[in-house]
Amino acid sequence: MAKRVLTTESGAPVADNQNSATAGVGGPILLQDQHLLEKLARFNRERIPERVVHARGSGAYGYFEVTDDVTGFTRADFLSAVGKRTETFIRFSTVADSLGGADAVRDPRGFALKFYTDEGNYDLVGNNTPVFFIKDPIKFPDFIHSQKRDPFTGKQEPDNVWDFWGNSPEATHQITWLMGDRGIPASYRHMNGFGSHTYQWTNAEGEAFFVKYHFKTNQGVRSLSADQAAELVGKDANSHQTDLLQAIERGVNPSWTLHVQVMPAADAADYRFNPFDLTKVWPHSDYPLQRVGRLVLDRNPDNVFAEVEQAAFSPNNFVPGIGPSPDKMLQGRLFAYADAHRYRLGVNHTHLPVNAPRTAVVDNYGRDGVHATRNGSRHDKNYEPNSYAGPAQTDAALAAPLAIHGWTGTHEAPAHTKDDDFFQAGELFRLMSEDEKGRLIANIAGGLSQVTRDDVIEKNLAHFHAADTDYGKRVEEAVRALRED
């Protein structure tokens, strides 16, 4: 078999890849050594900015198969027939830590899924929890700053974490999730995934529904205690990546069953709490889970950088029959996610193989920019409307229009009868077994007791008291005991 020839970036063969060109034996290196300069210059530019959030991630390819008829709720083509399969790519991630962080830590997990549909890519960007810490995107940069490394100490500070939470009572529900038994998944395969936000589905008749996505793991939910996680991090900081990679390589293909909760659009206005509030769940007794299909992961990426780090998920990538809701956090992410990718990867990041549609044809007037690969031919115009048979609009909206009214301004969300920040956190606490409650209290107290300011501790204790009397009392006693030690 003939040897492959090593070349420069321009395709010229490389004569010597072991020794730099010098001025005589042992002399200084020559500026004319193009191969050396090219290698060093390229090496300096190998890294791209890491994600500010969800930096540490793992990914896999697979498929989604429809198992149940949902055409009464949506006209999305990839959901149009039982048995229909669509290729997918998923990226799991931690949220707060950097690219070099450990996997087995107490942190929400990203659950970002790309469907390569015949009508274009549909991106569903969620987490492994059905709720989040805040309900308005204007607070998101501040929230993330409070959870990341402190500018002075260079490490995550309990004072910052709990100070933000203490001044953001809407975080109480998600704190109860995060500090509970499911706060540290045993692996990416053993956790559920949620769309978290509320989305809109529209059927062929134009009827609108609001939906929430639930991906239930078919491997069973498994989580780690704080001690188990610390031990695992010491053995393999990349434990979740290792598990996912090795499982798929062995042919043990993880899968999830997708269910949705479906709310007729007319129900939203009078529902007992704001159905578009990301800090709330819809009780299953009100809107039961309805099965849609199954997600199967069956192929590892060949190159982590090209296919996991350069994977770009944007919740504004919708397809006909699916659209946004008035969820304020979703509305903010419709801009922020796509803009983050334009910054990290460039305006033409959708040309990259992992982000490009598989079967849908891309035909628009986007031109130029760094790494442009679809600039068209001499016959293609770069403006619209035109008289040269260029692509034209369909006049068919992807989703149903949303009615709006009132005055512009910085409004708080409209109040519903059960709209408070503590009711659902208390409901979640009361659902737990006594052992689960004990572990939850210990996890919260372990972090809150490290806070140096008494007023910050008192603010957070007030939130747990408001959620449930026993919840607050037990957290308060546990914090006091740890601070007196």
Tab-separated table of C-alpha atoms in Angstrom:
chain	number	residue	atom	x	y	z
A	1	MET	CA	0.000	0.000	0.000
A	2	ALA	CA	1.453	3.372	-1.063
A	3	LYS	CA	2.347	5.814	1.696
A	4	ARG	CA	0.236	8.939	1.985
A	5	VAL	CA	2.252	12.103	1.339
A	6	LEU	CA	2.326	14.760	4.082
A	7	THR	CA	1.611	18.207	2.625
A	8	THR	CA	1.405	21.834	3.652
A	9	GLU	CA	-1.970	23.628	3.811
A	10	SER	CA	-1.525	24.598	0.162
A	11	GLY	CA	-0.906	20.997	-0.861
A	12	ALA	CA	2.859	21.090	-1.370
A	13	PRO	CA	4.716	17.941	-0.230
A	14	VAL	CA	6.695	18.235	3.024
A	15	ALA	CA	10.302	17.039	2.747
A	16	ASP	CA	11.195	17.038	6.471
A	17	ASN	CA	8.710	17.149	9.356
A	18	GLN	CA	11.307	16.420	12.057
A	19	ASN	CA	13.860	19.221	11.641
A	20	SER	CA	13.475	22.979	11.169
A	21	ALA	CA	15.507	24.781	8.503
A	22	THR	CA	18.513	26.583	9.997
A	23	ALA	CA	21.359	28.805	8.896
A	24	GLY	CA	23.992	26.092	8.921
A	25	VAL	CA	24.234	23.125	11.298
A	26	GLY	CA	23.230	24.323	14.761
A	27	GLY	CA	22.477	27.804	13.481
A	28	PRO	CA	19.365	29.957	14.060
A	29	ILE	CA	16.067	29.044	12.423
A	30	LEU	CA	15.272	30.666	9.096
A	31	LEU	CA	12.212	32.836	8.561
A	32	GLN	CA	11.850	31.193	5.140
A	33	ASP	CA	10.886	27.823	6.691
A	34	GLN	CA	7.269	28.096	5.526
A	35	HIS	CA	6.298	24.671	6.868
A	36	LEU	CA	7.485	25.488	10.416
A	37	LEU	CA	5.820	28.906	10.457
A	38	GLU	CA	2.560	27.460	9.125
A	39	LYS	CA	2.532	24.706	11.756
A	40	LEU	CA	3.201	27.098	14.647
A	41	ALA	CA	0.739	29.712	13.422
A	42	ARG	CA	-1.985	27.124	12.961
A	43	PHE	CA	-1.258	25.600	16.376
A	44	ASN	CA	-1.724	29.029	17.999
A	45	ARG	CA	-5.184	29.211	16.460
A	46	GLU	CA	-6.457	25.684	17.162
A	47	ARG	CA	-8.772	26.770	19.942
A	48	ILE	CA	-11.990	28.695	19.510
A	49	PRO	CA	-13.730	30.535	22.359
A	50	GLU	CA	-15.399	27.986	24.592
A	51	ARG	CA	-19.066	28.326	25.408
A	52	VAL	CA	-19.683	30.632	28.372
A	53	VAL	CA	-22.231	28.094	29.604
A	54	HIS	CA	-22.479	24.401	28.681
A	55	ALA	CA	-18.759	24.406	27.825
A	56	ARG	CA	-18.078	20.814	28.923
A	57	GLY	CA	-20.034	18.454	26.686
A	58	SER	CA	-20.361	15.106	24.941
A	59	GLY	CA	-22.313	14.185	21.828
A	60	ALA	CA	-23.671	11.348	19.719
A	61	TYR	CA	-25.662	10.696	16.559
A	62	GLY	CA	-28.829	8.663	16.389
A	63	TYR	CA	-32.387	8.721	15.168
A	64	PHE	CA	-35.860	9.629	16.329
A	65	GLU	CA	-38.724	7.275	15.454
A	66	VAL	CA	-42.392	8.211	15.739
A	67	THR	CA	-44.383	5.593	17.660
A	68	ASP	CA	-47.717	7.396	18.172
A	69	ASP	CA	-49.950	9.577	16.029
A	70	VAL	CA	-49.664	13.270	17.008
A	71	THR	CA	-50.921	14.772	13.746
A	72	GLY	CA	-53.947	16.122	15.601
A	73	PHE	CA	-51.566	18.529	17.349
A	74	THR	CA	-48.827	19.351	14.824
A	75	ARG	CA	-48.225	19.359	11.086
A	76	ALA	CA	-44.453	18.947	11.519
A	77	ASP	CA	-43.403	16.576	8.757
A	78	PHE	CA	-40.916	14.578	10.850
A	79	LEU	CA	-43.802	13.728	13.221
A	80	SER	CA	-46.305	13.022	10.448
A	81	ALA	CA	-46.414	9.198	10.411
A	82	VAL	CA	-45.900	6.343	12.837
A	83	GLY	CA	-42.623	4.623	11.991
A	84	LYS	CA	-41.015	7.681	10.399
A	85	ARG	CA	-37.335	8.082	11.337
A	86	THR	CA	-35.269	11.263	11.424
A	87	GLU	CA	-31.505	11.470	11.933
A	88	THR	CA	-30.476	13.336	15.080
A	89	PHE	CA	-27.439	14.681	16.902
A	90	ILE	CA	-27.440	15.307	20.651
A	91	ARG	CA	-25.063	17.224	22.897
A	92	PHE	CA	-25.094	16.642	26.652
A	93	SER	CA	-23.263	19.080	28.910
A	94	THR	CA	-22.716	20.523	32.336
A	95	VAL	CA	-23.702	24.173	32.738
A	96	ALA	CA	-21.446	26.138	35.065
A	97	ASP	CA	-17.940	24.743	34.690
A	98	SER	CA	-15.356	25.344	31.980
A	99	LEU	CA	-14.305	23.023	29.163
A	100	GLY	CA	-11.802	21.293	31.449
A	101	GLY	CA	-14.283	20.685	34.261
A	102	ALA	CA	-15.320	17.316	35.657
A	103	ASP	CA	-18.467	15.482	34.562
A	104	ALA	CA	-19.772	14.108	37.866
A	105	VAL	CA	-20.642	17.383	39.605
A	106	ARG	CA	-23.827	18.837	41.059
A	107	ASP	CA	-25.044	20.930	38.168
A	108	PRO	CA	-27.929	20.897	35.687
A	109	ARG	CA	-27.195	19.023	32.468
A	110	GLY	CA	-27.805	20.358	28.992
A	111	PHE	CA	-29.919	18.154	26.698
A	112	ALA	CA	-29.648	19.750	23.233
A	113	LEU	CA	-31.095	17.823	20.303
A	114	LYS	CA	-30.869	18.517	16.571
A	115	PHE	CA	-33.361	16.837	14.210
A	116	TYR	CA	-32.143	16.765	10.577
A	117	THR	CA	-35.652	16.910	9.108
A	118	ASP	CA	-36.737	17.078	5.454
A	119	GLU	CA	-38.022	20.614	6.139
A	120	GLY	CA	-34.787	21.879	7.688
A	121	ASN	CA	-33.068	21.410	11.033
A	122	TYR	CA	-35.184	21.568	14.173
A	123	ASP	CA	-33.246	22.289	17.367
A	124	LEU	CA	-34.684	21.489	20.786
A	125	VAL	CA	-32.507	23.000	23.517
A	126	GLY	CA	-33.296	21.791	27.026
A	127	ASN	CA	-31.940	20.441	30.309
A	128	ASN	CA	-32.285	17.403	32.523
A	129	THR	CA	-34.622	19.402	34.777
A	130	PRO	CA	-38.101	20.609	33.798
A	131	VAL	CA	-37.562	24.053	35.382
A	132	PHE	CA	-34.823	26.686	35.693
A	133	PHE	CA	-33.550	29.238	38.218
A	134	ILE	CA	-34.976	32.382	36.602
A	135	LYS	CA	-37.924	33.364	34.446
A	136	ASP	CA	-36.645	36.462	32.621
A	137	PRO	CA	-33.616	36.565	30.266
A	138	ILE	CA	-32.530	39.981	31.518
A	139	LYS	CA	-31.305	38.185	34.661
A	140	PHE	CA	-29.415	35.457	32.804
A	141	PRO	CA	-25.947	37.100	32.522
A	142	ASP	CA	-26.081	38.029	36.220
A	143	PHE	CA	-27.158	34.519	37.189
A	144	ILE	CA	-24.319	32.907	35.248
A	145	HIS	CA	-21.779	35.389	36.644
A	146	SER	CA	-22.871	34.406	40.165
A	147	GLN	CA	-22.288	30.724	39.428
A	148	LYS	CA	-18.960	31.047	37.585
A	149	ARG	CA	-15.499	31.819	38.924
A	150	ASP	CA	-15.231	34.985	41.027
A	151	PRO	CA	-13.156	37.715	39.321
A	152	PHE	CA	-10.926	38.082	42.409
A	153	THR	CA	-10.605	34.595	43.898
A	154	GLY	CA	-10.737	32.746	40.574
A	155	LYS	CA	-13.084	30.068	41.944
A	156	GLN	CA	-16.767	29.482	42.488
A	157	GLU	CA	-17.847	31.249	45.683
A	158	PRO	CA	-20.762	30.131	47.888
A	159	ASP	CA	-21.263	33.793	48.823
A	160	ASN	CA	-21.981	34.680	45.185
A	161	VAL	CA	-24.096	31.594	44.454
A	162	TRP	CA	-26.374	31.944	47.462
A	163	ASP	CA	-26.476	35.749	47.375
A	164	PHE	CA	-27.988	35.654	43.887
A	165	TRP	CA	-30.389	32.864	44.870
A	166	GLY	CA	-31.335	34.713	48.057
A	167	ASN	CA	-32.271	37.749	45.997
A	168	SER	CA	-34.107	35.630	43.395
A	169	PRO	CA	-36.912	33.760	45.160
A	170	GLU	CA	-38.074	32.200	41.875
A	171	ALA	CA	-34.941	29.984	42.051
A	172	THR	CA	-36.327	27.998	45.022
A	173	HIS	CA	-38.002	25.338	42.864
A	174	GLN	CA	-34.897	24.629	40.771
A	175	ILE	CA	-32.680	24.657	43.885
A	176	THR	CA	-34.892	21.905	45.293
A	177	TRP	CA	-34.363	19.895	42.103
A	178	LEU	CA	-30.625	20.546	41.972
A	179	MET	CA	-29.924	19.751	45.617
A	180	GLY	CA	-32.113	16.650	45.573
A	181	ASP	CA	-31.214	13.093	44.661
A	182	ARG	CA	-31.173	13.771	40.895
A	183	GLY	CA	-28.702	16.652	41.138
A	184	ILE	CA	-25.742	14.491	40.026
A	185	PRO	CA	-26.672	12.003	37.275
A	186	ALA	CA	-24.668	8.757	37.260
A	187	SER	CA	-24.207	9.205	33.500
A	188	TYR	CA	-25.807	10.973	30.576
A	189	ARG	CA	-27.571	7.711	29.707
A	190	HIS	CA	-29.253	7.531	33.108
A	191	MET	CA	-31.024	10.889	33.221
A	192	ASN	CA	-34.223	12.294	31.763
A	193	GLY	CA	-34.296	15.232	29.375
A	194	PHE	CA	-36.784	18.074	29.100
A	195	GLY	CA	-37.503	20.797	26.595
A	196	SER	CA	-38.102	22.818	29.803
A	197	HIS	CA	-39.631	25.745	27.900
A	198	THR	CA	-43.181	25.872	26.605
A	199	TYR	CA	-43.430	25.589	22.818
A	200	GLN	CA	-46.271	25.921	20.326
A	201	TRP	CA	-47.520	23.158	18.047
A	202	THR	CA	-49.911	23.917	15.181
A	203	ASN	CA	-51.876	21.291	13.260
A	204	ALA	CA	-52.908	21.227	9.615
A	205	GLU	CA	-56.187	22.985	10.448
A	206	GLY	CA	-54.340	25.884	12.076
A	207	GLU	CA	-55.283	24.940	15.644
A	208	ALA	CA	-52.629	25.935	18.182
A	209	PHE	CA	-51.478	24.005	21.243
A	210	PHE	CA	-48.807	24.665	23.829
A	211	VAL	CA	-46.524	21.733	24.629
A	212	LYS	CA	-43.776	20.636	26.993
A	213	TYR	CA	-41.307	17.895	26.017
A	214	HIS	CA	-40.299	15.022	28.338
A	215	PHE	CA	-37.610	12.513	27.301
A	216	LYS	CA	-37.764	9.571	29.728
A	217	THR	CA	-34.598	7.477	29.832
A	218	ASN	CA	-35.158	3.800	29.011
A	219	GLN	CA	-32.036	2.898	31.003
A	220	GLY	CA	-33.697	4.010	34.237
A	221	VAL	CA	-32.773	7.070	36.276
A	222	ARG	CA	-29.564	6.617	38.250
A	223	SER	CA	-27.851	9.314	40.259
A	224	LEU	CA	-24.842	9.725	42.533
A	225	SER	CA	-24.524	10.929	46.094
A	226	ALA	CA	-22.040	13.715	46.784
A	227	ASP	CA	-19.539	11.182	48.173
A	228	GLN	CA	-19.921	8.832	45.216
A	229	ALA	CA	-19.469	11.730	42.796
A	230	ALA	CA	-16.310	12.957	44.543
A	231	GLU	CA	-14.831	9.464	44.377
A	232	LEU	CA	-15.722	9.112	40.691
A	233	VAL	CA	-14.240	12.517	39.793
A	234	GLY	CA	-10.987	11.412	41.437
A	235	LYS	CA	-10.893	8.275	39.289
A	236	ASP	CA	-12.139	9.709	35.977
A	237	ALA	CA	-12.999	13.384	35.577
A	238	ASN	CA	-14.407	12.461	32.144
A	239	SER	CA	-16.718	9.771	33.541
A	240	HIS	CA	-19.853	10.752	31.594
A	241	GLN	CA	-17.922	11.070	28.319
A	242	THR	CA	-16.260	7.699	28.949
A	243	ASP	CA	-19.576	6.012	29.716
A	244	LEU	CA	-21.399	7.384	26.653
A	245	LEU	CA	-18.524	6.660	24.277
A	246	GLN	CA	-17.930	3.113	25.486
A	247	ALA	CA	-21.612	2.183	25.642
A	248	ILE	CA	-22.219	3.134	22.011
A	249	GLU	CA	-18.954	1.509	20.864
A	250	ARG	CA	-20.133	-1.734	22.525
A	251	GLY	CA	-23.456	-1.505	20.715
A	252	VAL	CA	-25.363	-0.696	23.915
A	253	ASN	CA	-27.355	2.099	22.330
A	254	PRO	CA	-29.041	4.376	24.881
A	255	SER	CA	-32.609	5.439	24.222
A	256	TRP	CA	-35.299	7.737	25.559
A	257	THR	CA	-39.074	7.757	25.108
A	258	LEU	CA	-40.472	11.165	24.187
A	259	HIS	CA	-43.734	12.264	25.753
A	260	VAL	CA	-45.405	15.653	25.526
A	261	GLN	CA	-47.883	17.511	27.644
A	262	VAL	CA	-50.417	19.270	25.419
A	263	MET	CA	-52.395	22.344	26.479
A	264	PRO	CA	-55.040	23.808	24.137
A	265	ALA	CA	-53.994	27.408	23.480
A	266	ALA	CA	-57.259	28.719	24.910
A	267	ASP	CA	-56.429	27.227	28.340
A	268	ALA	CA	-53.319	29.355	28.833
A	269	ALA	CA	-54.939	32.658	29.797
A	270	ASP	CA	-56.942	31.242	32.703
A	271	TYR	CA	-54.570	28.531	33.930
A	272	ARG	CA	-53.913	28.776	37.656
A	273	PHE	CA	-50.300	29.834	37.154
A	274	ASN	CA	-48.421	31.286	34.215
A	275	PRO	CA	-47.887	28.335	31.821
A	276	PHE	CA	-44.962	30.183	30.195
A	277	ASP	CA	-43.002	30.557	33.446
A	278	LEU	CA	-39.799	28.482	33.213
A	279	THR	CA	-39.699	28.091	37.003
A	280	LYS	CA	-42.967	26.111	36.960
A	281	VAL	CA	-44.062	22.644	35.822
A	282	TRP	CA	-47.484	21.635	34.551
A	283	PRO	CA	-48.869	18.966	36.897
A	284	HIS	CA	-49.462	15.704	35.036
A	285	SER	CA	-52.908	15.521	36.611
A	286	ASP	CA	-53.831	18.603	34.550
A	287	TYR	CA	-52.042	17.658	31.334
A	288	PRO	CA	-51.038	13.966	31.204
A	289	LEU	CA	-48.010	12.751	29.310
A	290	GLN	CA	-48.755	11.613	25.757
A	291	ARG	CA	-46.223	9.360	24.046
A	292	VAL	CA	-44.717	10.531	20.752
A	293	GLY	CA	-41.730	8.350	19.894
A	294	ARG	CA	-38.277	7.188	20.862
A	295	LEU	CA	-34.802	8.622	20.554
A	296	VAL	CA	-31.937	6.162	19.998
A	297	LEU	CA	-28.210	7.016	19.985
A	298	ASP	CA	-26.177	4.616	17.863
A	299	ARG	CA	-23.049	6.374	16.541
A	300	ASN	CA	-20.179	8.254	18.164
A	301	PRO	CA	-18.679	11.319	16.463
A	302	ASP	CA	-15.394	10.684	14.676
A	303	ASN	CA	-13.939	13.981	15.884
A	304	VAL	CA	-14.992	15.655	19.129
A	305	PHE	CA	-13.877	19.142	18.119
A	306	ALA	CA	-15.493	19.126	14.688
A	307	GLU	CA	-18.753	17.496	15.742
A	308	VAL	CA	-19.281	18.266	19.436
A	309	GLU	CA	-17.533	21.567	20.083
A	310	GLN	CA	-18.604	23.020	16.744
A	311	ALA	CA	-22.172	21.744	17.071
A	312	ALA	CA	-24.458	24.770	17.204
A	313	PHE	CA	-27.978	24.514	18.608
A	314	SER	CA	-30.395	27.416	18.290
A	315	PRO	CA	-33.947	27.264	19.659
A	316	ASN	CA	-35.005	29.594	16.836
A	317	ASN	CA	-34.458	26.746	14.346
A	318	PHE	CA	-38.109	25.746	13.944
A	319	VAL	CA	-39.912	23.770	11.236
A	320	PRO	CA	-43.494	24.146	9.960
A	321	GLY	CA	-45.905	23.124	12.709
A	322	ILE	CA	-43.635	24.101	15.620
A	323	GLY	CA	-42.991	27.592	16.979
A	324	PRO	CA	-42.270	29.672	20.067
A	325	SER	CA	-44.504	30.599	22.974
A	326	PRO	CA	-44.533	33.802	25.082
A	327	ASP	CA	-42.070	32.103	27.501
A	328	LYS	CA	-39.755	35.059	28.223
A	329	MET	CA	-36.674	32.890	28.765
A	330	LEU	CA	-37.297	31.145	25.453
A	331	GLN	CA	-37.776	34.494	23.741
A	332	GLY	CA	-34.374	35.638	25.019
A	333	ARG	CA	-32.696	32.432	23.932
A	334	LEU	CA	-34.086	32.751	20.406
A	335	PHE	CA	-31.534	35.541	19.970
A	336	ALA	CA	-28.779	34.641	22.405
A	337	TYR	CA	-27.994	31.095	21.263
A	338	ALA	CA	-27.644	31.884	17.563
A	339	ASP	CA	-25.619	34.991	18.362
A	340	ALA	CA	-23.245	32.990	20.574
A	341	HIS	CA	-22.523	30.682	17.642
A	342	ARG	CA	-21.914	33.607	15.286
A	343	TYR	CA	-19.323	34.840	17.787
A	344	ARG	CA	-17.688	31.465	18.483
A	345	LEU	CA	-17.841	29.850	15.041
A	346	GLY	CA	-18.574	32.649	12.593
A	347	VAL	CA	-21.581	33.772	10.607
A	348	ASN	CA	-21.310	30.683	8.361
A	349	HIS	CA	-21.338	28.102	11.168
A	350	THR	CA	-24.424	26.506	9.611
A	351	HIS	CA	-22.214	25.388	6.697
A	352	LEU	CA	-20.259	23.049	8.998
A	353	PRO	CA	-21.201	19.392	8.422
A	354	VAL	CA	-22.584	18.809	11.937
A	355	ASN	CA	-24.847	21.862	11.609
A	356	ALA	CA	-25.839	21.606	7.956
A	357	PRO	CA	-29.229	20.111	7.001
A	358	ARG	CA	-29.049	16.525	5.742
A	359	THR	CA	-31.921	16.378	3.261
A	360	ALA	CA	-33.432	19.852	3.179
A	361	VAL	CA	-32.016	22.165	0.509
A	362	VAL	CA	-30.627	25.487	1.768
A	363	ASP	CA	-31.459	28.241	-0.728
A	364	ASN	CA	-31.295	31.868	0.396
A	365	TYR	CA	-29.473	35.134	-0.164
A	366	GLY	CA	-26.888	34.845	2.601
A	367	ARG	CA	-23.458	35.592	1.161
A	368	ASP	CA	-19.846	36.201	2.103
A	369	GLY	CA	-18.333	36.295	5.571
A	370	VAL	CA	-15.591	34.087	6.987
A	371	HIS	CA	-15.634	30.495	5.667
A	372	ALA	CA	-18.465	31.077	3.195
A	373	THR	CA	-19.021	27.911	1.162
A	374	ARG	CA	-22.436	28.619	-0.409
A	375	ASN	CA	-21.967	31.854	-2.334
A	376	GLY	CA	-23.768	30.688	-5.466
A	377	SER	CA	-22.781	30.994	-9.116
A	378	ARG	CA	-22.551	33.863	-11.585
A	379	HIS	CA	-26.253	33.400	-12.304
A	380	ASP	CA	-27.389	33.733	-8.669
A	381	LYS	CA	-28.461	37.111	-7.382
A	382	ASN	CA	-27.863	38.236	-3.813
A	383	TYR	CA	-31.042	40.245	-3.359
A	384	GLU	CA	-34.796	39.651	-3.247
A	385	PRO	CA	-37.264	40.229	-4.811
A	386	ASN	CA	-35.668	39.625	-8.201
A	387	SER	CA	-36.653	38.631	-11.731
A	388	TYR	CA	-34.161	35.761	-12.059
A	389	ALA	CA	-36.098	32.823	-10.563
A	390	GLY	CA	-34.397	33.149	-7.173
A	391	PRO	CA	-35.923	31.558	-4.055
A	392	ALA	CA	-39.120	33.217	-2.850
A	393	GLN	CA	-41.196	33.211	0.333
A	394	THR	CA	-43.941	30.647	0.880
A	395	ASP	CA	-46.489	32.915	2.617
A	396	ALA	CA	-47.177	29.943	4.952
A	397	ALA	CA	-46.342	30.731	8.583
A	398	LEU	CA	-44.476	28.030	10.529
A	399	ALA	CA	-46.795	28.374	13.540
A	400	ALA	CA	-50.018	30.087	14.548
A	401	PRO	CA	-49.920	33.820	15.364
A	402	LEU	CA	-49.947	34.864	19.023
A	403	ALA	CA	-52.462	37.503	20.099
A	404	ILE	CA	-50.941	40.479	21.915
A	405	HIS	CA	-52.409	43.569	23.560
A	406	GLY	CA	-51.497	46.345	25.989
A	407	TRP	CA	-48.725	48.877	26.327
A	408	THR	CA	-45.028	48.445	25.695
A	409	GLY	CA	-42.808	48.585	28.769
A	410	THR	CA	-40.863	46.494	31.267
A	411	HIS	CA	-43.804	44.555	32.695
A	412	GLU	CA	-43.759	41.827	35.288
A	413	ALA	CA	-45.420	38.616	34.079
A	414	PRO	CA	-49.228	38.620	34.468
A	415	ALA	CA	-50.369	37.158	37.776
A	416	HIS	CA	-52.326	33.880	37.789
A	417	THR	CA	-54.103	32.480	40.841
A	418	LYS	CA	-51.254	30.152	41.897
A	419	ASP	CA	-48.375	32.352	40.728
A	420	ASP	CA	-45.886	32.383	43.557
A	421	ASP	CA	-42.259	31.325	43.709
A	422	PHE	CA	-42.613	28.739	46.464
A	423	PHE	CA	-45.724	26.584	45.978
A	424	GLN	CA	-44.210	24.110	43.519
A	425	ALA	CA	-40.929	23.886	45.452
A	426	GLY	CA	-42.985	22.883	48.487
A	427	GLU	CA	-44.969	20.388	46.427
A	428	LEU	CA	-41.735	18.800	45.224
A	429	PHE	CA	-40.387	18.602	48.790
A	430	ARG	CA	-43.574	16.943	50.060
A	431	LEU	CA	-43.346	14.320	47.297
A	432	MET	CA	-39.957	13.157	48.564
A	433	SER	CA	-39.402	10.220	50.891
A	434	GLU	CA	-37.902	10.885	54.316
A	435	ASP	CA	-34.494	9.681	53.129
A	436	GLU	CA	-34.661	11.932	50.055
A	437	LYS	CA	-35.581	14.897	52.247
A	438	GLY	CA	-32.624	14.197	54.501
A	439	ARG	CA	-30.180	14.194	51.611
A	440	LEU	CA	-31.728	17.350	50.141
A	441	ILE	CA	-31.358	19.182	53.461
A	442	ALA	CA	-27.738	18.039	53.822
A	443	ASN	CA	-26.858	19.186	50.296
A	444	ILE	CA	-28.400	22.635	50.764
A	445	ALA	CA	-26.923	23.128	54.228
A	446	GLY	CA	-23.486	22.054	53.027
A	447	GLY	CA	-23.356	24.981	50.606
A	448	LEU	CA	-25.398	27.579	52.484
A	449	SER	CA	-23.390	27.135	55.705
A	450	GLN	CA	-20.258	28.311	53.858
A	451	VAL	CA	-21.794	31.728	53.159
A	452	THR	CA	-20.107	34.438	55.229
A	453	ARG	CA	-22.955	36.967	55.426
A	454	ASP	CA	-25.807	36.301	57.852
A	455	ASP	CA	-28.305	38.371	55.847
A	456	VAL	CA	-27.742	36.232	52.735
A	457	ILE	CA	-28.319	33.069	54.766
A	458	GLU	CA	-31.512	34.536	56.241
A	459	LYS	CA	-32.873	35.473	52.801
A	460	ASN	CA	-32.435	31.919	51.556
A	461	LEU	CA	-33.866	30.374	54.718
A	462	ALA	CA	-36.965	32.540	54.293
A	463	HIS	CA	-37.509	31.014	50.840
A	464	PHE	CA	-37.388	27.448	52.173
A	465	HIS	CA	-39.744	28.371	55.019
A	466	ALA	CA	-42.150	29.866	52.471
A	467	ALA	CA	-42.058	26.678	50.401
A	468	ASP	CA	-42.813	24.376	53.340
A	469	THR	CA	-42.632	24.903	57.098
A	470	ASP	CA	-40.798	21.637	57.741
A	471	TYR	CA	-38.469	22.263	54.791
A	472	GLY	CA	-37.415	25.643	56.154
A	473	LYS	CA	-37.075	24.454	59.743
A	474	ARG	CA	-34.853	21.530	58.823
A	475	VAL	CA	-32.600	23.571	56.540
A	476	GLU	CA	-32.249	26.226	59.240
A	477	GLU	CA	-31.313	23.677	61.900
A	478	ALA	CA	-28.815	21.935	59.618
A	479	VAL	CA	-27.134	25.221	58.645
A	480	ARG	CA	-26.899	26.275	62.288
A	481	ALA	CA	-25.348	22.969	63.280
A	482	LEU	CA	-22.692	23.166	60.556
A	483	ARG	CA	-21.817	26.798	61.402
A	484	GLU	CA	-21.434	25.985	65.084
A	485	ASP	CA	-18.975	23.159	64.421
